[in-house]
PDB file of C-alpha atoms and ligand atoms in Angstrom:
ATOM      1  CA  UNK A 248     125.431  34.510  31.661  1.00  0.00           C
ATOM      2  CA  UNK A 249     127.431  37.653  31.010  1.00  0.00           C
ATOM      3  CA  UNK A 250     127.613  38.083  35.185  1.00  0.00           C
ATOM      4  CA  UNK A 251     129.625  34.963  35.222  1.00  0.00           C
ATOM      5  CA  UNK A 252     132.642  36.497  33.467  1.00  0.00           C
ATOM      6  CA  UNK A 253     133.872  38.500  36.281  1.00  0.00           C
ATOM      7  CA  UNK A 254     132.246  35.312  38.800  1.00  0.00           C
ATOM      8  CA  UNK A 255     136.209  33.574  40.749  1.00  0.00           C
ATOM      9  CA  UNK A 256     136.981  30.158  39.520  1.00  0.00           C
ATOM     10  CA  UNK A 257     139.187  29.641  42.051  1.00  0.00           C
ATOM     11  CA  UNK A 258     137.799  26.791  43.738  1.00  0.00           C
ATOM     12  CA  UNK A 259     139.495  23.488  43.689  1.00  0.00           C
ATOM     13  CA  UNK A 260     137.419  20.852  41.621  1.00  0.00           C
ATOM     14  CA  UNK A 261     139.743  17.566  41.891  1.00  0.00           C
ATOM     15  CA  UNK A 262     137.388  16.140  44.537  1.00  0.00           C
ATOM     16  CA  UNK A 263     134.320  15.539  44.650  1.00  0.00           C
ATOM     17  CA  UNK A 264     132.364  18.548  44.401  1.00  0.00           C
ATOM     18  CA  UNK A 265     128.842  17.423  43.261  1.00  0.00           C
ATOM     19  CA  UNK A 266     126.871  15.073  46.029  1.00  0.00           C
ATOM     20  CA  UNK A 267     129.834  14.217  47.467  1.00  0.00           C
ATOM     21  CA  UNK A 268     130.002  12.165  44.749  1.00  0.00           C
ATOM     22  CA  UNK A 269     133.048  11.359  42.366  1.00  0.00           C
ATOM     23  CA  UNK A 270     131.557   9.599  39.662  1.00  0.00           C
ATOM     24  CA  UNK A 271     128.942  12.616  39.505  1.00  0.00           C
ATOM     25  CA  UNK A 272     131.120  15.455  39.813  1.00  0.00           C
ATOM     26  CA  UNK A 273     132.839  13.660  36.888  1.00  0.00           C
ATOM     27  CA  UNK A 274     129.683  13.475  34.569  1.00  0.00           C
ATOM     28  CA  UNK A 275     129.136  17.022  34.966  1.00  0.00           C
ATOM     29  CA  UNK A 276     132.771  17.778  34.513  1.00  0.00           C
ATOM     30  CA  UNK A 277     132.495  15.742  30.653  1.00  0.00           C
ATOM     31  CA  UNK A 278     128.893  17.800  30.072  1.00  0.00           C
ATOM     32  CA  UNK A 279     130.613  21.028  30.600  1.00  0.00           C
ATOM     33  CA  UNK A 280     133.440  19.505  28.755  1.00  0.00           C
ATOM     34  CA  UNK A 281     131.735  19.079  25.580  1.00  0.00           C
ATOM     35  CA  UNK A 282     129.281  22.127  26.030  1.00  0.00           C
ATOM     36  CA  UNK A 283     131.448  24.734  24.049  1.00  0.00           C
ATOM     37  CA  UNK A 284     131.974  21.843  21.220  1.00  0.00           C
ATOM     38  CA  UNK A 285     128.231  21.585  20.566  1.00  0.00           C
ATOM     39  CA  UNK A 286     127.915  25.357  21.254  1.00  0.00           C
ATOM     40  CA  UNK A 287     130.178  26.133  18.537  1.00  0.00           C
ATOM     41  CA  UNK A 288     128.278  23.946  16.209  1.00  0.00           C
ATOM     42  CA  UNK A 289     124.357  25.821  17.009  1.00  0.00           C
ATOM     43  CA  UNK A 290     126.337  29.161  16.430  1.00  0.00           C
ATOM     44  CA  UNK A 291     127.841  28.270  13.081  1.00  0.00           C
ATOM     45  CA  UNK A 292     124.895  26.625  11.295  1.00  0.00           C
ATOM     46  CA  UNK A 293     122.260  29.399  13.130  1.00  0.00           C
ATOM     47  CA  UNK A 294     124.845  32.349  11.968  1.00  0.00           C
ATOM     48  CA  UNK A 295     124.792  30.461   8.428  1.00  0.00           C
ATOM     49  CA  UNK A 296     120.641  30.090   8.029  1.00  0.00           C
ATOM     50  CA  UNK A 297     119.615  33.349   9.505  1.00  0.00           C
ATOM     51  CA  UNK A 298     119.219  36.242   7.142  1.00  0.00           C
ATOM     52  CA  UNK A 299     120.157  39.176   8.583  1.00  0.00           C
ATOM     53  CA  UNK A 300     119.191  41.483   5.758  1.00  0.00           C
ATOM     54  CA  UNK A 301     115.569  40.285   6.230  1.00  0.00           C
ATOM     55  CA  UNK A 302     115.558  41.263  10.019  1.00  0.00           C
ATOM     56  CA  UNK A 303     111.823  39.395  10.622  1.00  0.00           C
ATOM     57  CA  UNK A 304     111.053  38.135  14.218  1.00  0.00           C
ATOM     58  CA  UNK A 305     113.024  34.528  13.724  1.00  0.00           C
ATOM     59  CA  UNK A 306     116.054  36.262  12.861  1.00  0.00           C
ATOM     60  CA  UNK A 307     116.106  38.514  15.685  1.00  0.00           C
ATOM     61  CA  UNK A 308     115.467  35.080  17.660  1.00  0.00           C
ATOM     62  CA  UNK A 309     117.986  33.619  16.184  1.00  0.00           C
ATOM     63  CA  UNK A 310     120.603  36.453  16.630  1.00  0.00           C
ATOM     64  CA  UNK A 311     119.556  36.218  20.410  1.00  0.00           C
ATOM     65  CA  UNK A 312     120.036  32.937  20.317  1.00  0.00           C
ATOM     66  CA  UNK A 313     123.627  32.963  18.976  1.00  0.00           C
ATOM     67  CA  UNK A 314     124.902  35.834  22.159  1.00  0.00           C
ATOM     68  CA  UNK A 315     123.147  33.251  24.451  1.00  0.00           C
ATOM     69  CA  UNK A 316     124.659  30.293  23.432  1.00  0.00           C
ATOM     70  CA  UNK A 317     128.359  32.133  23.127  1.00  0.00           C
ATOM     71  CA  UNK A 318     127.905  33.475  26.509  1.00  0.00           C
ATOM     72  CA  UNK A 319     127.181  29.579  27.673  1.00  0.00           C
ATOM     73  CA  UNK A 320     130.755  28.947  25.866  1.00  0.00           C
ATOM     74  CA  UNK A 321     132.818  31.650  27.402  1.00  0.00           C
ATOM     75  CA  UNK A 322     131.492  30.473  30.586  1.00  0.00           C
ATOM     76  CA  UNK A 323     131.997  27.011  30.609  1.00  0.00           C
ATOM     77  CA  UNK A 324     135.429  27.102  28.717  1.00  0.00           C
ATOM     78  CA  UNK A 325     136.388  29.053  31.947  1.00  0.00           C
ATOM     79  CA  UNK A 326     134.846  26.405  33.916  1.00  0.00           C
ATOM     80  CA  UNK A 327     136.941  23.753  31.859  1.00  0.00           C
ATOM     81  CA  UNK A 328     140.507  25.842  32.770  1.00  0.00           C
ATOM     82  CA  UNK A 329     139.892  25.389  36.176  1.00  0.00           C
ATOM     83  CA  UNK A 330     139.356  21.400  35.618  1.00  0.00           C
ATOM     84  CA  UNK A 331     142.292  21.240  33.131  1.00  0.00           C
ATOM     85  CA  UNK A 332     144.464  22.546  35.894  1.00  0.00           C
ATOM     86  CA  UNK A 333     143.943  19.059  38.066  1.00  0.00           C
ATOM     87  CA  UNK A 334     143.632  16.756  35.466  1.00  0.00           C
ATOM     88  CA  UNK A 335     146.612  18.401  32.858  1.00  0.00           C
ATOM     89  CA  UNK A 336     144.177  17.902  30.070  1.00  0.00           C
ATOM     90  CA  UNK A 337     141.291  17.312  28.166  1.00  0.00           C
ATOM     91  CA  UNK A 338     139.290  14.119  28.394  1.00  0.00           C
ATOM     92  CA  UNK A 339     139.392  11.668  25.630  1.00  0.00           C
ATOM     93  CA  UNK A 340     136.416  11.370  23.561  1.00  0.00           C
ATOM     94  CA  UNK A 341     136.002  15.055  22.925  1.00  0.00           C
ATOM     95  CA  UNK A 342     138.124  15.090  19.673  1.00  0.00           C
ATOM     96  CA  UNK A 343     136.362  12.083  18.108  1.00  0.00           C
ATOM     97  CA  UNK A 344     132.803  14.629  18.795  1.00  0.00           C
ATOM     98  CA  UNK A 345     134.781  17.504  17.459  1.00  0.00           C
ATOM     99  CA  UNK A 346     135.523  15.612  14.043  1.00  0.00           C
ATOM    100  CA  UNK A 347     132.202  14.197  13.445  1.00  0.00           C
ATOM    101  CA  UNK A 348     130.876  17.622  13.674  1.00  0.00           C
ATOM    102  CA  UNK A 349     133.549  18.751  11.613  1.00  0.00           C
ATOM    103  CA  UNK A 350     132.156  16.364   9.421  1.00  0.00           C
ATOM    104  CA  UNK A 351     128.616  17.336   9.243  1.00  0.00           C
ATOM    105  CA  UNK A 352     129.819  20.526   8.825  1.00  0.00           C
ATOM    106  CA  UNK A 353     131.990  19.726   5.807  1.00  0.00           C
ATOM    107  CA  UNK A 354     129.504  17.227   3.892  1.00  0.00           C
ATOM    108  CA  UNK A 355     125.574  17.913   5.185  1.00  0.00           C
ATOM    109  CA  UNK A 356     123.229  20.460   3.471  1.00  0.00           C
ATOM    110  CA  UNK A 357     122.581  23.424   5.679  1.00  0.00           C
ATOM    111  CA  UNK A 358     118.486  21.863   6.448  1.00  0.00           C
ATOM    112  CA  UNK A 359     120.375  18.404   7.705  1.00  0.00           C
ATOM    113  CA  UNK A 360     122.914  20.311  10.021  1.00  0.00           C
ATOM    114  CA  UNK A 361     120.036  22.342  10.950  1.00  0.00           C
ATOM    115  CA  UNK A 362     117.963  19.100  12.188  1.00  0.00           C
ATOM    116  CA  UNK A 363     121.534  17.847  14.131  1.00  0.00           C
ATOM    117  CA  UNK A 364     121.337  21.486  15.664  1.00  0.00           C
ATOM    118  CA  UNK A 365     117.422  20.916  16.256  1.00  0.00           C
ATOM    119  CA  UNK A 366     118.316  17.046  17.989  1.00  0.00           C
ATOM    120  CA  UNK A 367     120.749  18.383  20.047  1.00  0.00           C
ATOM    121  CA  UNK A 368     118.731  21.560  21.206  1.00  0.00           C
ATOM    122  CA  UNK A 369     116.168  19.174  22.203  1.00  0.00           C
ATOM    123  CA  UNK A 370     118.636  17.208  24.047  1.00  0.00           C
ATOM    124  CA  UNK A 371     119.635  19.977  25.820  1.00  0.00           C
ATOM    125  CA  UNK A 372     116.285  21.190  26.854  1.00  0.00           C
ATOM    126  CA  UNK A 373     115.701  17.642  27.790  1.00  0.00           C
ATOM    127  CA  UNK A 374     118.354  17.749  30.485  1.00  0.00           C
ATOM    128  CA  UNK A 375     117.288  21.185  31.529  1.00  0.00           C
ATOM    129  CA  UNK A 376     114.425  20.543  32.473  1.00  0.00           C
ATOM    130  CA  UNK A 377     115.083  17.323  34.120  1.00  0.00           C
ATOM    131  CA  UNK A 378     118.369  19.299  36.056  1.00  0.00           C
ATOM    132  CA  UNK A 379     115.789  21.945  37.169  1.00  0.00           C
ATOM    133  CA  UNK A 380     113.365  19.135  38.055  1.00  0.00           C
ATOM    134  CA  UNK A 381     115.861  17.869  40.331  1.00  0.00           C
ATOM    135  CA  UNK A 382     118.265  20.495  41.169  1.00  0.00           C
ATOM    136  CA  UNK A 383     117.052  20.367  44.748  1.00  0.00           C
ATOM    137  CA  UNK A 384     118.688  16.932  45.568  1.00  0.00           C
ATOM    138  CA  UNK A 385     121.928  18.399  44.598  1.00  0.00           C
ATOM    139  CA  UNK A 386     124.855  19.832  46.405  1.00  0.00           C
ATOM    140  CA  UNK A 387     127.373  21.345  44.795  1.00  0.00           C
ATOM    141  CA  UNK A 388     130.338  22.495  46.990  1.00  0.00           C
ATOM    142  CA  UNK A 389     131.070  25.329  43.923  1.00  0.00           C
ATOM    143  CA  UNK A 390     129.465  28.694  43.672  1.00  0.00           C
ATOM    144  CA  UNK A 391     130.939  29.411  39.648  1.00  0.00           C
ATOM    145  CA  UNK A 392     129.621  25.713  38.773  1.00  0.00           C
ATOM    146  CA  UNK A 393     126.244  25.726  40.655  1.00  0.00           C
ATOM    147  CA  UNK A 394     125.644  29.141  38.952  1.00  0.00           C
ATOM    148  CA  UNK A 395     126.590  27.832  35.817  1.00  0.00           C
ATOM    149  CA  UNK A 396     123.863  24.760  35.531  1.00  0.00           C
ATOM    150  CA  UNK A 397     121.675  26.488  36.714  1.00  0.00           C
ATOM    151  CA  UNK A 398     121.186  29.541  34.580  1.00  0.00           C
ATOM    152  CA  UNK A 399     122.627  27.188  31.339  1.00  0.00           C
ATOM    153  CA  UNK A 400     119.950  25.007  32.239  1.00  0.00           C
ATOM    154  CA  UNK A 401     117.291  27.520  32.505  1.00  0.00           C
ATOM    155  CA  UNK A 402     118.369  29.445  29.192  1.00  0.00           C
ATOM    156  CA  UNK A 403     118.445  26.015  27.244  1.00  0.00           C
ATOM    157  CA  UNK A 404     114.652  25.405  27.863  1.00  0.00           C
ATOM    158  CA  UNK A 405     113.520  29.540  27.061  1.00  0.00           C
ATOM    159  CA  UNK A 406     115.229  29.310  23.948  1.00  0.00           C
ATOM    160  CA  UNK A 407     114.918  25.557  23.020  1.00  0.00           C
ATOM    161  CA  UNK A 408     112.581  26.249  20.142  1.00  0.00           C
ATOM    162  CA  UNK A 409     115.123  28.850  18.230  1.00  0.00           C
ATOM    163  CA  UNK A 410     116.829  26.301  16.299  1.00  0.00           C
ATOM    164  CA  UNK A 411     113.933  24.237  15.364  1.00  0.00           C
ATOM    165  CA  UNK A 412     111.712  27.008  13.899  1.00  0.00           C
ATOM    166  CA  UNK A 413     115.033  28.227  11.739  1.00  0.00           C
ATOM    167  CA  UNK A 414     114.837  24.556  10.528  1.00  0.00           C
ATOM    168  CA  UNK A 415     111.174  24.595   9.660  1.00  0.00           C
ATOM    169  CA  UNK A 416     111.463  27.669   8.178  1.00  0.00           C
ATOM    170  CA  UNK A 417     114.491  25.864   5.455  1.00  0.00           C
ATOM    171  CA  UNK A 418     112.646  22.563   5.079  1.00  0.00           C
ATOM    172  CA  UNK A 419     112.088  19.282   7.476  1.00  0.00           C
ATOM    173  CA  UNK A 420     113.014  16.205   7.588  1.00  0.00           C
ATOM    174  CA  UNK A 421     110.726  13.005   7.430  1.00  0.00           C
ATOM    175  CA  UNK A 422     110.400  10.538  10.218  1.00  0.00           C
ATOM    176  CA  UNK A 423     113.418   8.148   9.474  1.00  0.00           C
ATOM    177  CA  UNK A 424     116.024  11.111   9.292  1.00  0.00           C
ATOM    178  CA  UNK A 425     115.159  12.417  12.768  1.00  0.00           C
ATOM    179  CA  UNK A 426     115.153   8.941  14.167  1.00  0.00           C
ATOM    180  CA  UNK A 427     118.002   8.402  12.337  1.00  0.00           C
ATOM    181  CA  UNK A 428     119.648  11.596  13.877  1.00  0.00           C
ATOM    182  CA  UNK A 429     118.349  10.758  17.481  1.00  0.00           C
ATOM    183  CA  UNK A 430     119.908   7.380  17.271  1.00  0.00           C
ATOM    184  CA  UNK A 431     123.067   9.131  15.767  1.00  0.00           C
ATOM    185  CA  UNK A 432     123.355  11.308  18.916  1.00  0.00           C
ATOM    186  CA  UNK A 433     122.404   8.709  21.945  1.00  0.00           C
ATOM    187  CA  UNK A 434     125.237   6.556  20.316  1.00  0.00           C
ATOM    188  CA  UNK A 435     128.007   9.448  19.957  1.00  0.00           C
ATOM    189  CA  UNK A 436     126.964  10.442  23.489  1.00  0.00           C
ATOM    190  CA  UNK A 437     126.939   7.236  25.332  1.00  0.00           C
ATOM    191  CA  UNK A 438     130.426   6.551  23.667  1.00  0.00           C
ATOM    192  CA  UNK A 439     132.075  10.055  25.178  1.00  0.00           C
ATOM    193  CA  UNK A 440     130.604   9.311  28.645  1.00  0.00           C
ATOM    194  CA  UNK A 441     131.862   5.887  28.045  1.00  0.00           C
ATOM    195  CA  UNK A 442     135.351   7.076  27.984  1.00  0.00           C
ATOM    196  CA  UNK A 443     135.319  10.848  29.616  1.00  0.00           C
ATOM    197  CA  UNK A 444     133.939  10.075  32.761  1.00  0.00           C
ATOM    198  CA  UNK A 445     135.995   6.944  33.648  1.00  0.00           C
ATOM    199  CA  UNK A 446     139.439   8.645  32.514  1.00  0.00           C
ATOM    200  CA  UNK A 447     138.329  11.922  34.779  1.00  0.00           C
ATOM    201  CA  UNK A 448     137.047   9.513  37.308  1.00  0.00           C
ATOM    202  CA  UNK A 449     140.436   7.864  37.704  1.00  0.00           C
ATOM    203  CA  UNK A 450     142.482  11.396  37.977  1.00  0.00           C
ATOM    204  CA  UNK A 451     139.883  12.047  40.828  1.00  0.00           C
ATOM    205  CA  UNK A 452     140.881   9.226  42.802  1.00  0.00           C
ATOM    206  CA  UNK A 453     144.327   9.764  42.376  1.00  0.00           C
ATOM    207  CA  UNK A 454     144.819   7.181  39.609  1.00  0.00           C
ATOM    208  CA  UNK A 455     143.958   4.383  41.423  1.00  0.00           C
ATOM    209  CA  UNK A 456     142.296   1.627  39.105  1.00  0.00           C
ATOM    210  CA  UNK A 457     140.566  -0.424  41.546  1.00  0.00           C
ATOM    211  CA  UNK A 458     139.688   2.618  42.928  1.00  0.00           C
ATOM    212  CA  UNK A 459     137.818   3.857  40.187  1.00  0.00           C
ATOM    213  CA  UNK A 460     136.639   0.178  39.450  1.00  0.00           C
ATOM    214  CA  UNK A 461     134.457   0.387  42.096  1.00  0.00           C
ATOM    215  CA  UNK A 462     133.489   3.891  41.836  1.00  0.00           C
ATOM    216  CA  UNK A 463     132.195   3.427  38.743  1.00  0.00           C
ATOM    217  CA  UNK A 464     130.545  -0.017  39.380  1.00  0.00           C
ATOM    218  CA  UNK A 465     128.996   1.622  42.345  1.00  0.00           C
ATOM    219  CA  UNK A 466     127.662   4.292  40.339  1.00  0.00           C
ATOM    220  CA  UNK A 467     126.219   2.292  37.571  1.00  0.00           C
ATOM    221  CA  UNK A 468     124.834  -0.464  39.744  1.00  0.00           C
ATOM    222  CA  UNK A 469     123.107   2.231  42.760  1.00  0.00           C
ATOM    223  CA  UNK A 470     121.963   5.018  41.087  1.00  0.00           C
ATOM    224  CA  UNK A 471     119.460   3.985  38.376  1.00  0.00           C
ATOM    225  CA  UNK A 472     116.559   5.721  39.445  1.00  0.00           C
ATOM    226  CA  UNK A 473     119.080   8.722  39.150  1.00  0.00           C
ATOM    227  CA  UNK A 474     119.449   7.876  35.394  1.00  0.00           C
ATOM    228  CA  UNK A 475     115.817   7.156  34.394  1.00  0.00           C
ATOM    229  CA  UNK A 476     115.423  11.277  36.223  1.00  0.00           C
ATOM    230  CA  UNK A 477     118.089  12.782  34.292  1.00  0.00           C
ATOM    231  CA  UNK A 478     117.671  11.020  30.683  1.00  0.00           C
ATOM    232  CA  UNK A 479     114.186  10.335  30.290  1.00  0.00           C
ATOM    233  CA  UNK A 480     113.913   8.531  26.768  1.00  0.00           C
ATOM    234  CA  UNK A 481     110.085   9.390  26.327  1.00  0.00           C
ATOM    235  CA  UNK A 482     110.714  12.963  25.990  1.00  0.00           C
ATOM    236  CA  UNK A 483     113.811  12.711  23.908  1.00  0.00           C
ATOM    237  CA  UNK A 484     112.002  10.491  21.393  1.00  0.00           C
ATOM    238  CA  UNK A 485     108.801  12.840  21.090  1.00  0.00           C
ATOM    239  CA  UNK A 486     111.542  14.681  18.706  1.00  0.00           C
ATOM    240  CA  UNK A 487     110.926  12.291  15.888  1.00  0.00           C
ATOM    241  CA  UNK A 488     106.771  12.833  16.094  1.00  0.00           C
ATOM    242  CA  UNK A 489     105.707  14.376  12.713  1.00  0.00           C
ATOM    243  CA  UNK A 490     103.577  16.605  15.359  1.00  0.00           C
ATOM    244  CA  UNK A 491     106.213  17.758  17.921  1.00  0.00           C
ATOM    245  CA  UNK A 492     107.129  20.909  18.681  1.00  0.00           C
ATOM    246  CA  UNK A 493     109.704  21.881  21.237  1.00  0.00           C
ATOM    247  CA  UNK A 494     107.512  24.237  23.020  1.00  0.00           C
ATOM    248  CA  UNK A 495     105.319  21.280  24.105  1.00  0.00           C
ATOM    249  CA  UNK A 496     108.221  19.569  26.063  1.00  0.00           C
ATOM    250  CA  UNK A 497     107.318  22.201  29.142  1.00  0.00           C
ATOM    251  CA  UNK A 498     103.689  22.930  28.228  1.00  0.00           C
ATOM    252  CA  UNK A 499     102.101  19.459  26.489  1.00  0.00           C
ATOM    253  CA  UNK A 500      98.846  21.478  26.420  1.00  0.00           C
ATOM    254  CA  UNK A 501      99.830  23.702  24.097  1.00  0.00           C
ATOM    255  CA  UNK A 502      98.709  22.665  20.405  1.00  0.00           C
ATOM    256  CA  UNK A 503     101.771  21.400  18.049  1.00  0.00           C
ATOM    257  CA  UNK A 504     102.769  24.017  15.449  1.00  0.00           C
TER     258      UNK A 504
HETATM  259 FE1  FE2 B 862     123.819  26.577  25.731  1.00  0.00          FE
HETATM  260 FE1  FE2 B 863     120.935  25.945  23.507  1.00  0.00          FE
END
């Protein structure tokens, strides 16, 4: 991602730069939002269960893992200036995420912020490869934000087992903590989108409410298929198998670890 530091952000992103499409140029606009939130979360608990004194093979992962992930942040925090510019802030929602993190940070053991850390890396690899599944259908009318999903999305899925085999390594979880933790994160998730895309929505359509009434009913009501592609619940829920292993999610022949 390091290329992307010197990449312009210079294009204007108050319209509709994804499909032609408000309401989706909006969703992607909250994802990028929250990206260097959740970022900052991996890179914390990682830096705090790798052992760099022992230097084996996970750490070095691990280490890896951290200069990807704060690469991701840099470049997505300069994809968020440009979007603060038009709407003359940050969306609502994305303190409540900060503080429950802030939370788990505060009060969980390190193996139970590792398994959050694990949840969400899945979730992320989830996305990825469902983005790269469908990347074709989409138009984006932005060179710095195409670029961006893109290589974020294809980074998420080659490192998407880092976090989990750190959290082997400490200890695991049984079955009702990671459902517990998968439930956890659908929930905190649908409640940002519930509230970030509608308010960036309506600064998009020049703060028209009926405006974005109907944009958003549009959205929900016509592109279903759209949601079952990018959020596929199957594959987010083979997280809380006693067998699964994040390297299956792109190859399901391989054998679970
Ligand atoms: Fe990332
Ligand atoms: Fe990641």
């Amino acid at each position: 991602m390091q290329f992307l530091d010197n990449y312009p952000t210079t294009e204007d992103m108050s319209g509709a730069w994804c499909n032609s499409s408000a309401a989706t140029s909006s969703i992607m606009e909250a994802v990028s939002f929250v990206t260097p939130v959740l970022e900052n979360f991996f890179i914390r608990t990682v830096s705090e269960g790798l052992d760099k004194a022992r230097n084996s093979e996970l750490d070095q992962r691990c280490l890896a893992f951290i200069h990807e992930e704060s690469g991701h942040s840099r470049a997505h925090k300069r994809f968020n200036q440009s979007l603060t510019g038009y709407l003359g802030g940050l969306p609502p929602g994305l303190t409540l995420v900060e503080k429950l993190l802030d939370i788990a940070r505060n009060r969980l053991s390190l193996p139970k912020r590792l398994l959050i850390a694990s949840a969400l890396e899945h979730f992320a690899a989830v996305l990825s490869k469902s983005y790269l599944n469908e990347q074709q259908r989409l138009e984006m009318h932005c060179d710095f934000a195409r670029e961006l999903f893109l290589r974020h999305a294809e980074e998420e899925i080659a490192h998407r087992s880092v976090v989990f085999d750190l959290w082997l390594s400490k200890r695991t979880s049984g079955r009702f903590w990671r459902i517990a933790t998968m439930m956890a994160i659908l929930l905190t998730g649908f409640f940002y989108l519930s509230i970030a895309v509608p308010w960036i929505l309506h600064h998009k359509l020049g703060c028209r409410l009926s405006a974005t009434l109907s944009a958003l009913t549009g959205f929900v009501f016509g592109s279903g298929r759209d949601m079952q592609a990018y959020l596929p619940l199957t594959e987010l829920f083979w997280f809380t198998r006693r067998d699964f292993h994040p390297d299956r999610l792109v190859d399901e022949s391989l054998p679970a670890k």
